[in-house]
mmCIF file of C-alpha atoms in Angstrom:
data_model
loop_
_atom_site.group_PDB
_atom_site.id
_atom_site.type_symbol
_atom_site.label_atom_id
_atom_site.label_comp_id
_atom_site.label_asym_id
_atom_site.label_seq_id
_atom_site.Cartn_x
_atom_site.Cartn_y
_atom_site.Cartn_z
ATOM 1 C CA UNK A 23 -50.920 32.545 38.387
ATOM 2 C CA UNK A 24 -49.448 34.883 36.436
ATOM 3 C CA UNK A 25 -49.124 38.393 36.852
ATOM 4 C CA UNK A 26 -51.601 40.900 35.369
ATOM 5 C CA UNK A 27 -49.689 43.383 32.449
ATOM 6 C CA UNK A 28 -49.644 46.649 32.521
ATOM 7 C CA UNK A 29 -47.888 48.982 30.335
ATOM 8 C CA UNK A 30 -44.083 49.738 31.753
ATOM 9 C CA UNK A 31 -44.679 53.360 32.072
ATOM 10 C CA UNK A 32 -46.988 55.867 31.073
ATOM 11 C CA UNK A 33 -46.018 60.115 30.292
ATOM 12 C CA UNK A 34 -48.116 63.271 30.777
ATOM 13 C CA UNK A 35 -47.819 66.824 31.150
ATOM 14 C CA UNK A 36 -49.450 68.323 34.158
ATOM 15 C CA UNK A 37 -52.901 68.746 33.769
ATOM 16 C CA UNK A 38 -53.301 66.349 30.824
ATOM 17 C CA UNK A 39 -54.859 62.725 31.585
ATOM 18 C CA UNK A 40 -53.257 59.403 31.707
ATOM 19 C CA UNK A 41 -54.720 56.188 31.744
ATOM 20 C CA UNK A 42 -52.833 52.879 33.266
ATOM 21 C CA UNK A 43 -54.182 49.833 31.446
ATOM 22 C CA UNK A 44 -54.276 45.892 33.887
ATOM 23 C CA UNK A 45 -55.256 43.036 31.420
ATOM 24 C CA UNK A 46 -55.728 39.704 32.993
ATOM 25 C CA UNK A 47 -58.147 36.639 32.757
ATOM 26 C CA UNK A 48 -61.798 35.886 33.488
ATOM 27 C CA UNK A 49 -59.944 34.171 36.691
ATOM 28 C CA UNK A 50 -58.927 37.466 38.040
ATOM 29 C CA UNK A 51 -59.686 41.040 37.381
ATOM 30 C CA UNK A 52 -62.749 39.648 34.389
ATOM 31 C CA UNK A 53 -64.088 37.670 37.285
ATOM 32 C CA UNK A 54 -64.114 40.085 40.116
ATOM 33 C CA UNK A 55 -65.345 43.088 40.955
ATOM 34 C CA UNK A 56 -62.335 43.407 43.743
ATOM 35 C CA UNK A 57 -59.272 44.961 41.948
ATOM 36 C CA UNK A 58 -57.015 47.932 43.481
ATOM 37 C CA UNK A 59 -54.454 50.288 42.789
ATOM 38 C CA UNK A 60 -51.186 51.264 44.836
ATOM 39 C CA UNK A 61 -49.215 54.102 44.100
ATOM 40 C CA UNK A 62 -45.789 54.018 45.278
ATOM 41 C CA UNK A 63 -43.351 56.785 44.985
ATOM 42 C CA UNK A 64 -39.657 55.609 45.148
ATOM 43 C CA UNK A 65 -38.464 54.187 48.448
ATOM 44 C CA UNK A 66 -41.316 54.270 49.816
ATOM 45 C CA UNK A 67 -44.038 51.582 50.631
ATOM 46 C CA UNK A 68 -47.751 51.177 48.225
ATOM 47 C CA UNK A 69 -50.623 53.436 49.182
ATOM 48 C CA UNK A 70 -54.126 52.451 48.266
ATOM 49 C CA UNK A 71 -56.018 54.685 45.680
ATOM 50 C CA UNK A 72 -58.777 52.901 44.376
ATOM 51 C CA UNK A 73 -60.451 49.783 45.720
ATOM 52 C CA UNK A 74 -63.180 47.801 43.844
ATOM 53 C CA UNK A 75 -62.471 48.911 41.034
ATOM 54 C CA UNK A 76 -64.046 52.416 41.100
ATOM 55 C CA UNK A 77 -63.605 52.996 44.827
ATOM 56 C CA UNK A 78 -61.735 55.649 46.317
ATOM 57 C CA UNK A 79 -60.764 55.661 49.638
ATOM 58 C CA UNK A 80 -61.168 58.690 52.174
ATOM 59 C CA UNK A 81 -58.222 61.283 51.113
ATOM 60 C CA UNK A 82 -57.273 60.197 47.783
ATOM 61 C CA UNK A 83 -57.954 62.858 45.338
ATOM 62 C CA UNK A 84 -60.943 62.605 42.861
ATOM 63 C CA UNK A 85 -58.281 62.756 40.136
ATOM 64 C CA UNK A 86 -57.571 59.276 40.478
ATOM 65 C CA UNK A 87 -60.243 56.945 39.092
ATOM 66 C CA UNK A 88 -60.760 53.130 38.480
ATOM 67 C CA UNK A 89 -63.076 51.529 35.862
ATOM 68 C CA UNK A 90 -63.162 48.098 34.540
ATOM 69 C CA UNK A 91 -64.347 46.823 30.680
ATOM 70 C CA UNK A 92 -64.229 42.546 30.714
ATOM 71 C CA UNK A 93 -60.947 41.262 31.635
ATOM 72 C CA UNK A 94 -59.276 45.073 31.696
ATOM 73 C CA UNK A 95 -59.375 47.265 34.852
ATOM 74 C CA UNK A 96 -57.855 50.834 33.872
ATOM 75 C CA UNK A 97 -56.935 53.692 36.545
ATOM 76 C CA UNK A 98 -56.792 57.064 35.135
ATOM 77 C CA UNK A 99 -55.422 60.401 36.504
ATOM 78 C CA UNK A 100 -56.892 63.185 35.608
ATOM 79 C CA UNK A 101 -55.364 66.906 36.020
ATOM 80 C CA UNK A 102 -51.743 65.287 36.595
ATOM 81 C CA UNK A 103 -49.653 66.792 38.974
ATOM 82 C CA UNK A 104 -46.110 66.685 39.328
ATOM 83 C CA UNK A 105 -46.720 64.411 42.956
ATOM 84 C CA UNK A 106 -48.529 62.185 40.835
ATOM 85 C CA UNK A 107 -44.963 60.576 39.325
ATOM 86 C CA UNK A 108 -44.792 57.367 41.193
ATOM 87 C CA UNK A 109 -45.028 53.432 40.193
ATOM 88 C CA UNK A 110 -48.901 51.904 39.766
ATOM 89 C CA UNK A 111 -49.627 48.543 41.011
ATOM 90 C CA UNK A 112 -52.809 46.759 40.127
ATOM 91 C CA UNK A 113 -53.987 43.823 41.998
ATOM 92 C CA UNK A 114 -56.828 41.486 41.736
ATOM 93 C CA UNK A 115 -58.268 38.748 44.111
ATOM 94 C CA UNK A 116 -58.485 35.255 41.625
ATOM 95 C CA UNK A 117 -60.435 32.009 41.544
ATOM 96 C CA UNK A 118 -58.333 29.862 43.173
ATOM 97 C CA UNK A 119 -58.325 32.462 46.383
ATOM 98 C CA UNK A 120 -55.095 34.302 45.964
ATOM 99 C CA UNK A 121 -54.207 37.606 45.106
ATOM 100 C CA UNK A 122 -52.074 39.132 42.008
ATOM 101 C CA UNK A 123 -50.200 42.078 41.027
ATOM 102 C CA UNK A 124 -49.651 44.127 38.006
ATOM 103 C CA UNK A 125 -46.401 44.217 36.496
ATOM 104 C CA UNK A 126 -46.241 47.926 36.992
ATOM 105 C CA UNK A 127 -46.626 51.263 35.867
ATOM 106 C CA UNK A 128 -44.055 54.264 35.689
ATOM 107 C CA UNK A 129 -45.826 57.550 35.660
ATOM 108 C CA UNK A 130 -43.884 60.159 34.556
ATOM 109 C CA UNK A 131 -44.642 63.574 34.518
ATOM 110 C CA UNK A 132 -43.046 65.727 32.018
ATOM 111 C CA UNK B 25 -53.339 55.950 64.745
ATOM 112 C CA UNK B 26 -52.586 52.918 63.162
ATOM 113 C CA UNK B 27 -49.210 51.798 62.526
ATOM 114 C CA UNK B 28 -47.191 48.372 61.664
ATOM 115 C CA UNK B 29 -43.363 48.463 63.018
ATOM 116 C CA UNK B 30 -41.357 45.602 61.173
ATOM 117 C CA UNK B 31 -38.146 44.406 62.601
ATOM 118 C CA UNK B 32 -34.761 45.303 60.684
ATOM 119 C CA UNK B 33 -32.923 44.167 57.562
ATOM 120 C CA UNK B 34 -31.817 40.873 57.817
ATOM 121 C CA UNK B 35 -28.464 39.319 55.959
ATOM 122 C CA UNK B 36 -28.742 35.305 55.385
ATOM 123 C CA UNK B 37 -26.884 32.555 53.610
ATOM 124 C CA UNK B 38 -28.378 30.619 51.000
ATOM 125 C CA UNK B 39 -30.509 27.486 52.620
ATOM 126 C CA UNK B 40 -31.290 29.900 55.555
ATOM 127 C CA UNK B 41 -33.975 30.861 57.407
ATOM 128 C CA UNK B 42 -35.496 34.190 58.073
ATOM 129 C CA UNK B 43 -38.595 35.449 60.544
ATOM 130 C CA UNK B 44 -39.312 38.793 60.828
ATOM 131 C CA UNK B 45 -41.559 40.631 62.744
ATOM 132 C CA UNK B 46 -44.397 43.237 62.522
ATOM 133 C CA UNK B 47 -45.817 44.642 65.702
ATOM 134 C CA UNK B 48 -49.129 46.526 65.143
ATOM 135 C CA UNK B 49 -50.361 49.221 67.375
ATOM 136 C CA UNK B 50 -54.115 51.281 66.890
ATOM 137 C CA UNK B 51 -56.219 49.301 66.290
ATOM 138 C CA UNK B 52 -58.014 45.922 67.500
ATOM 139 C CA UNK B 53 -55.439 42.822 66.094
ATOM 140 C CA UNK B 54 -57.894 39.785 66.351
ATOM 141 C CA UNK B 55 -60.382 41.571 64.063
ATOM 142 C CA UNK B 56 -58.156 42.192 61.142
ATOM 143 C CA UNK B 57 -57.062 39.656 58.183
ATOM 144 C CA UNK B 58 -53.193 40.399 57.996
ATOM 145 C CA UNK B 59 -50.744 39.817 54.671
ATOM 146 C CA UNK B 60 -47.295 39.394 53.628
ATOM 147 C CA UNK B 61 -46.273 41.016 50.666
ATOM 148 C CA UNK B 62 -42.466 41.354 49.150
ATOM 149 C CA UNK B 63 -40.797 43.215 46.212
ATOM 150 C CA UNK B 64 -37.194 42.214 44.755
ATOM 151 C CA UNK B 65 -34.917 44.912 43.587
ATOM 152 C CA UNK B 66 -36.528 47.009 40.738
ATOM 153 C CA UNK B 67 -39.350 44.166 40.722
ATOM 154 C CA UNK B 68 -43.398 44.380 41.223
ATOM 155 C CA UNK B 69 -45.267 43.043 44.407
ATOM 156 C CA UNK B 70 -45.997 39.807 45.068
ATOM 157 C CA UNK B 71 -48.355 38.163 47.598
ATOM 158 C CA UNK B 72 -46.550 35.491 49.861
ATOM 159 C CA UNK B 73 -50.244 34.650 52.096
ATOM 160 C CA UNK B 74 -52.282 35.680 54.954
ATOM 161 C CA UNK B 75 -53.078 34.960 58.289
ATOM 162 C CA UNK B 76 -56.948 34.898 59.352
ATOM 163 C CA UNK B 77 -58.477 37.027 61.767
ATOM 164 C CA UNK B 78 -59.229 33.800 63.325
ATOM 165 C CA UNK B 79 -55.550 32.420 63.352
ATOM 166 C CA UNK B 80 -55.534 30.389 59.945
ATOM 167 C CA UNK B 81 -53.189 31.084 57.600
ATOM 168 C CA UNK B 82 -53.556 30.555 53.353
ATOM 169 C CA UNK B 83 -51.034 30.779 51.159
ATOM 170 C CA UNK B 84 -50.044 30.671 47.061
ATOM 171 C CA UNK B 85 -48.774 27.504 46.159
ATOM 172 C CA UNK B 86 -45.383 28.639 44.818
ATOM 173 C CA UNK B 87 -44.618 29.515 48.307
ATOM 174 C CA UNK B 88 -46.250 26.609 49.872
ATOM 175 C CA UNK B 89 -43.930 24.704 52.212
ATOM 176 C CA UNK B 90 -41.456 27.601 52.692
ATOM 177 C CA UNK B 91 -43.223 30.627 54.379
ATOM 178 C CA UNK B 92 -45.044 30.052 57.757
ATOM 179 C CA UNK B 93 -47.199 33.326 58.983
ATOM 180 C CA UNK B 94 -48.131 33.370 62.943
ATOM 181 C CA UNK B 95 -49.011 35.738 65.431
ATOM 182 C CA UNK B 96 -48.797 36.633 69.154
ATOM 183 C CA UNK B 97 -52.145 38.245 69.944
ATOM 184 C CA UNK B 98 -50.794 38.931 73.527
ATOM 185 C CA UNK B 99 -48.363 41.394 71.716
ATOM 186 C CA UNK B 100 -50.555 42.511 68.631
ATOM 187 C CA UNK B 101 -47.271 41.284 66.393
ATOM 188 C CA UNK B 102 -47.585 38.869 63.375
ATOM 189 C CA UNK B 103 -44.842 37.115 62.017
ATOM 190 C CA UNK B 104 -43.510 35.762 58.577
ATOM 191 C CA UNK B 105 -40.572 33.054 58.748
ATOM 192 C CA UNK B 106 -39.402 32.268 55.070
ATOM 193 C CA UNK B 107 -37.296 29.049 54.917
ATOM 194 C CA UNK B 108 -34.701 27.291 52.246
ATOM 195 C CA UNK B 109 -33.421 30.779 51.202
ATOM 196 C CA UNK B 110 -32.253 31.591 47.934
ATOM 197 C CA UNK B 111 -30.556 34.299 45.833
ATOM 198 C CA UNK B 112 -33.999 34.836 44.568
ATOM 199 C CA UNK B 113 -35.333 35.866 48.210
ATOM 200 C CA UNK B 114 -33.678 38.863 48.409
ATOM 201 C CA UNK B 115 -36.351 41.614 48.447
ATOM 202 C CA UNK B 116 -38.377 43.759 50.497
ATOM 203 C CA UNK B 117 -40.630 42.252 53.024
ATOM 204 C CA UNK B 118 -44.053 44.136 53.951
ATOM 205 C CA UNK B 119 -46.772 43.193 56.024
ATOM 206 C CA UNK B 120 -49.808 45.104 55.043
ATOM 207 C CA UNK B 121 -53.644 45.423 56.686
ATOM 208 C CA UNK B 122 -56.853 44.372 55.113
ATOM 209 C CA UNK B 123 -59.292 47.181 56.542
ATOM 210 C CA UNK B 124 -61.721 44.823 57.746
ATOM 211 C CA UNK B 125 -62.848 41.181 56.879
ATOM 212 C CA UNK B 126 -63.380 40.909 52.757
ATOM 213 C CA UNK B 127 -62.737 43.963 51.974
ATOM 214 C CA UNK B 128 -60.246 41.938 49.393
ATOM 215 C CA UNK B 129 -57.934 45.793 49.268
ATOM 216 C CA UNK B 130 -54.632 46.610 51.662
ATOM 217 C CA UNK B 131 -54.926 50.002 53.297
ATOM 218 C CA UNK B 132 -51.742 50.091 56.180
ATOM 219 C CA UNK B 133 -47.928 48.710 55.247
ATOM 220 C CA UNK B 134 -45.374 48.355 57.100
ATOM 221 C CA UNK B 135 -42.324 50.098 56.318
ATOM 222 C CA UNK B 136 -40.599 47.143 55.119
ATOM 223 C CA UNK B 137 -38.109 44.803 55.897
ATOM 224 C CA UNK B 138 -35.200 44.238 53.986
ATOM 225 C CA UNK B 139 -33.769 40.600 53.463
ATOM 226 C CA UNK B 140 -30.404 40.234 51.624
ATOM 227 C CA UNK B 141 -29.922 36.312 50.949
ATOM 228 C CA UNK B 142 -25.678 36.031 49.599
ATOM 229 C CA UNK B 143 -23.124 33.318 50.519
#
């Protein structure tokens, strides 16, 4: 299984919007409805921010939002803020009962 | 409040074995699905398999063989022992909640365990 591709890193200046981009297969993200997003700010271990696809759960802001478009799941941040510069992880749960990651995300903001 | 304590870094020679530990605390351990994730250096995250809220274990064929996850419910602490080490191992280790049965998301991680695998 490979992993699902994502753009290496993404830029914005605070307040704009950015939009992280997770392509995979009809096996994985086209197929279910159950892909997430970590954030994870260096050093530090992933935090959930959206869950089936559009989900978020209890204390993540509602700048952070998930949507999904065939085999494409896409997280966008609106009003970026400077706490917002971490690494972005998708993930999706596949056919075959396993579950894979995005290659990854840098946010930057400038 | 929730939390998952790993154990500490671990240094190993190549062919090797390594178990480490994550002792959970907050929360009811028999009703939860538990995973093992890991990240090399610089790298993305990548699921190693999952032990059952009902003790049976599933995991991704490339790791098939070599990891072994298990669990002492008398001490709420799961385990993940990784065997036939390789350069290739070295990474950190996480073991990471699923908030309730098919929920198919990860919502508590340990703080990671690092595994350094040089001759």
């Amino acid at each position: 299984q490979s992993a699902l591709n994502q753009p290496p890193s993404v830029s914005g200046s605070p307040g704009q919007s950015v939009t992280i981009s997770c392509t995979g297969t009809s096996s994985d993200v086209g197929g279910y409805d159950r892909v997430s997003w970590y954030q994870q700010p260096p050093g530090t271990a992933p935090k959930v921010m959206i869950y089936d696809v559009s989900n978020r759960p209890s204390g993540v802001p509602d700048r952070f939002s998930g949507s999904k478009s065939g085999n494409t799941a896409s997280l966008t941040i609106s009003g970026l803020q400077a706490e917002d510069e971490a690494d972005y992880y998708c993930c999706s749960f596949t056919s075959t009962r396993i579950y894979v990651f995005g290659t990854g995300t840098k946010v930057t903001v400038l | 409040q929730v939390q998952l304590v790993q154990s500490g870094a671990e240094v190993k020679k190549p062919g090797a074995s390594v178990k480490i530990s994550c002792k959970t605390s907050g929360y009811t351990f028999t009703n939860y699905y538990m995973h093992w994730m890991r990240q090399a250096p610089g790298q993305g995250l990548e699921w190693m398999g999952i032990i059952y809220s009902g003790g049976g274990t599933s995991y991704p064929q490339n790791f098939q063989g070599r990891v072994t996850v298990t669990r002492d419910t008398s001490t709420s602490t799961v385990y993940m022992e990784l065997s036939s080490l390789r350069s290739e191992d070295t990474a950190i280790y996480y073991c990471v909640r699923e908030p309730h049965s098919g929920a198919y998301y990860f919502d508590y991680w340990g703080q990671g365990t690092l595994v350094t695998v040089s001759s």
